[in-house]
Amino acid sequence: ENITHDDQNVYISLRNGEVIVISKKPGLNANVSFDDPYVRDICLYWWDADFDGNLSYAELANVTDVGDVFTKINTKSYSKFVNGSGYSYYTVSLEHGNAAIRSLDVLKDFTSLVSLSGKAFSGDYNLSSVVLPDSLEEIQDGFDCYIIYPSKTDNFSDVIISLVADHVGAFSFTAISKITLPASLKKIGKHAFYGCDKLRSIYSNAATPPQLVDKISETVTVYVPKGTLELYTSDSKWNTAKAILEMPN
């Protein structure tokens, strides 16, 4: 007998030539383990369908949209008469980000998630690790707004002088230093990585370069599947990266 394994399965080769394959993946009824207890509490609040105080892989597999539950983006629109020249209109973020969240590796178990909100994790300043699910096809567009620094108030007239023009995107202002994009990904929306000052590496498993709205930062190295280097280097939004390198098989 001989036993080998890879990331997905264990293989037992019998003397008669038969190979038994045992999946490493837990059953759908098994409970998910969380690296971040704060994230666990959020997930329990939103998706514990049977109210048993645990989350199974099946419960997470039923989630098709995470919206902005992992951040705190609360926007309001205001108008203000400015200098006798008429009204100016502003979209203002009264809350921005959730500093308590540090890891979202559990996102890989949201296996029905096809589209990610354009403000999904924006402003989660301590978020350093995210694992995207293999089902993901789109990271939606972010948006432009004014962010109040440092005041948090509904009274627009009190904070007009502290408004700073800024952007909100799916991962904007997070602490991620690297991210792996699944093979299924087709589009990365506006401002997705805006303000990600620590981001240095993007690993793309997509054979066709995902459509980008913004150019890749010149401080980021992109790693792509073997045989796709020309596709990425000829794309005007991807080839602004510091370097584009092929990953080994």
Short mmCIF file of C-alpha atoms in Angstrom, two decimals, residues 54-219:
data_model
loop_
_atom_site.label_atom_id
_atom_site.label_comp_id
_atom_site.label_asym_id
_atom_site.label_seq_id
_atom_site.Cartn_x
_atom_site.Cartn_y
_atom_site.Cartn_z
CA ASN A 54 -22.73 27.43 15.17
CA LEU A 55 -22.29 27.86 11.44
CA SER A 56 -22.09 24.84 9.17
CA TYR A 57 -20.46 24.78 5.74
CA ALA A 58 -23.96 24.29 4.34
CA GLU A 59 -25.20 27.51 5.96
CA LEU A 60 -22.31 29.52 4.48
CA ALA A 61 -22.80 27.82 1.11
CA ASN A 62 -26.32 29.25 1.02
CA VAL A 63 -25.06 32.85 1.26
CA THR A 64 -25.19 34.65 -2.10
CA ASP A 65 -24.48 38.22 -0.95
CA VAL A 66 -22.44 39.58 1.97
CA GLY A 67 -23.29 43.22 1.22
CA ASP A 68 -21.46 45.51 3.63
CA VAL A 69 -21.93 43.51 6.84
CA PHE A 70 -18.13 43.36 7.33
CA THR A 71 -17.70 47.12 7.24
CA LYS A 72 -19.45 50.24 8.45
CA ILE A 73 -20.28 52.42 5.50
CA ASN A 74 -23.15 54.77 6.21
CA THR A 75 -23.57 57.43 3.54
CA LYS A 76 -25.93 60.36 3.30
CA SER A 77 -26.44 63.00 0.64
CA TYR A 78 -26.40 66.68 1.59
CA SER A 79 -26.85 69.97 -0.20
CA LYS A 80 -25.39 73.25 1.04
CA PHE A 81 -25.65 76.79 -0.29
CA VAL A 82 -22.05 77.83 -0.91
CA ASN A 83 -20.79 81.42 -1.33
CA GLY A 84 -23.94 82.67 -2.98
CA SER A 85 -23.26 80.53 -6.05
CA GLY A 86 -25.98 77.97 -5.50
CA TYR A 87 -26.21 74.57 -3.93
CA SER A 88 -23.36 72.05 -3.89
CA TYR A 89 -24.22 68.41 -3.38
CA TYR A 90 -22.14 65.97 -1.39
CA THR A 91 -22.20 62.25 -0.67
CA VAL A 92 -20.76 61.93 2.81
CA SER A 93 -19.59 58.83 4.67
CA LEU A 94 -20.56 59.19 8.31
CA GLU A 95 -18.96 55.87 9.26
CA HIS A 96 -16.08 54.22 7.47
CA GLY A 97 -14.68 50.78 8.22
CA ASN A 98 -14.54 48.23 11.00
CA ALA A 99 -11.17 48.22 12.77
CA ALA A 100 -12.05 45.08 14.76
CA ILE A 101 -11.85 42.76 11.74
CA ARG A 102 -8.42 41.23 11.11
CA SER A 103 -8.98 38.07 9.04
CA LEU A 104 -11.60 37.02 6.49
CA ASP A 105 -10.06 33.74 5.35
CA VAL A 106 -13.46 32.19 6.06
CA LEU A 107 -14.79 33.91 2.94
CA LYS A 108 -13.48 30.93 0.94
CA ASP A 109 -16.35 28.89 2.39
CA PHE A 110 -19.00 31.23 0.91
CA THR A 111 -19.11 28.95 -2.12
CA SER A 112 -22.23 30.52 -3.68
CA LEU A 113 -20.83 34.05 -3.62
CA VAL A 114 -20.61 35.25 -7.23
CA SER A 115 -20.43 39.02 -6.78
CA LEU A 116 -18.73 41.09 -4.06
CA SER A 117 -20.02 44.50 -3.04
CA GLY A 118 -17.97 47.53 -4.04
CA LYS A 119 -17.79 48.54 -0.38
CA ALA A 120 -17.47 45.04 1.13
CA PHE A 121 -14.43 45.62 3.36
CA SER A 122 -13.65 49.29 2.79
CA GLY A 123 -12.00 50.98 5.74
CA ASP A 124 -11.33 47.74 7.65
CA TYR A 125 -7.92 49.15 8.53
CA ASN A 126 -6.64 46.08 10.38
CA LEU A 127 -7.84 43.50 7.86
CA SER A 128 -4.67 41.76 6.67
CA SER A 129 -5.89 38.45 5.24
CA VAL A 130 -8.73 37.55 2.86
CA VAL A 131 -9.30 34.30 0.95
CA LEU A 132 -11.79 34.72 -1.89
CA PRO A 133 -14.13 31.86 -2.85
CA ASP A 134 -13.61 29.93 -6.09
CA SER A 135 -17.13 30.94 -7.16
CA LEU A 136 -16.43 34.70 -7.32
CA GLU A 137 -16.90 36.31 -10.75
CA GLU A 138 -17.13 40.04 -10.02
CA ILE A 139 -15.88 42.66 -7.59
CA GLN A 140 -18.37 45.49 -8.01
CA ASP A 141 -17.56 49.16 -8.56
CA GLY A 142 -16.84 51.35 -5.58
CA PHE A 143 -17.87 55.01 -5.45
CA ASP A 144 -16.60 58.51 -4.79
CA CYS A 145 -17.57 60.32 -1.62
CA TYR A 146 -16.43 62.67 1.10
CA ILE A 147 -15.23 61.12 4.34
CA ILE A 148 -15.53 63.00 7.60
CA TYR A 149 -12.23 63.20 9.53
CA PRO A 150 -12.40 62.83 12.47
CA SER A 151 -15.95 63.88 13.36
CA LYS A 152 -18.89 61.44 13.33
CA THR A 153 -22.06 63.50 13.22
CA ASP A 154 -25.24 63.83 11.21
CA ASN A 155 -25.02 67.64 11.26
CA PHE A 156 -23.51 68.43 7.89
CA SER A 157 -23.08 72.15 8.59
CA ASP A 158 -20.86 71.34 11.56
CA VAL A 159 -18.41 69.21 9.60
CA ILE A 160 -18.19 70.86 6.18
CA ILE A 161 -14.67 72.08 6.94
CA SER A 162 -13.44 68.57 7.84
CA LEU A 163 -14.60 66.84 4.66
CA VAL A 164 -11.92 65.07 2.61
CA ALA A 165 -12.63 63.87 -0.93
CA ASP A 166 -12.00 60.15 -1.04
CA HIS A 167 -13.03 56.83 -2.58
CA VAL A 168 -14.70 53.68 -1.35
CA GLY A 169 -13.86 50.30 -2.91
CA ALA A 170 -14.16 46.64 -1.95
CA PHE A 171 -10.73 46.47 -0.26
CA SER A 172 -9.91 50.19 0.05
CA PHE A 173 -7.84 51.20 3.09
CA THR A 174 -7.34 47.62 4.29
CA ALA A 175 -3.98 46.25 5.47
CA ILE A 176 -3.74 43.38 2.97
CA SER A 177 -0.23 42.83 1.57
CA LYS A 178 -1.20 40.09 -0.87
CA ILE A 179 -4.35 38.61 -2.37
CA THR A 180 -5.16 35.61 -4.55
CA LEU A 181 -7.81 36.05 -7.26
CA PRO A 182 -9.80 32.92 -8.19
CA ALA A 183 -9.82 31.48 -11.71
CA SER A 184 -13.52 32.40 -11.97
CA LEU A 185 -12.98 36.16 -11.58
CA LYS A 186 -13.98 38.25 -14.62
CA LYS A 187 -14.15 41.86 -13.39
CA ILE A 188 -12.50 44.04 -10.74
CA GLY A 189 -14.49 47.22 -10.22
CA LYS A 190 -13.59 50.84 -9.57
CA HIS A 191 -11.46 51.69 -6.51
CA ALA A 192 -11.20 48.01 -5.48
CA PHE A 193 -7.67 48.40 -4.08
CA TYR A 194 -7.65 52.16 -3.51
CA GLY A 195 -5.60 53.13 -0.45
CA CYS A 196 -4.13 49.62 -0.02
CA ASP A 197 -0.68 50.99 0.78
CA LYS A 198 0.63 47.62 1.98
CA LEU A 199 -0.48 45.63 -1.08
CA ARG A 200 2.58 44.20 -2.82
CA SER A 201 1.45 40.95 -4.48
CA ILE A 202 -1.57 39.85 -6.51
CA TYR A 203 -1.81 36.18 -7.48
CA SER A 204 -4.30 35.79 -10.33
CA ASN A 205 -5.47 32.28 -11.20
CA ALA A 206 -7.58 33.59 -14.10
CA ALA A 207 -6.45 32.35 -17.53
CA THR A 208 -8.09 35.43 -19.05
CA PRO A 209 -7.10 38.69 -17.31
CA PRO A 210 -10.07 40.00 -15.32
CA GLN A 211 -11.40 43.29 -16.66
CA LEU A 212 -10.00 46.19 -14.63
CA VAL A 213 -11.49 49.65 -14.19
CA ASP A 214 -8.37 51.07 -12.51
CA LYS A 215 -4.75 50.41 -13.35
CA ILE A 216 -2.70 48.13 -11.12
CA SER A 217 -0.35 50.06 -8.83
CA GLU A 218 3.30 50.24 -9.86
CA THR A 219 4.26 48.94 -6.39
#
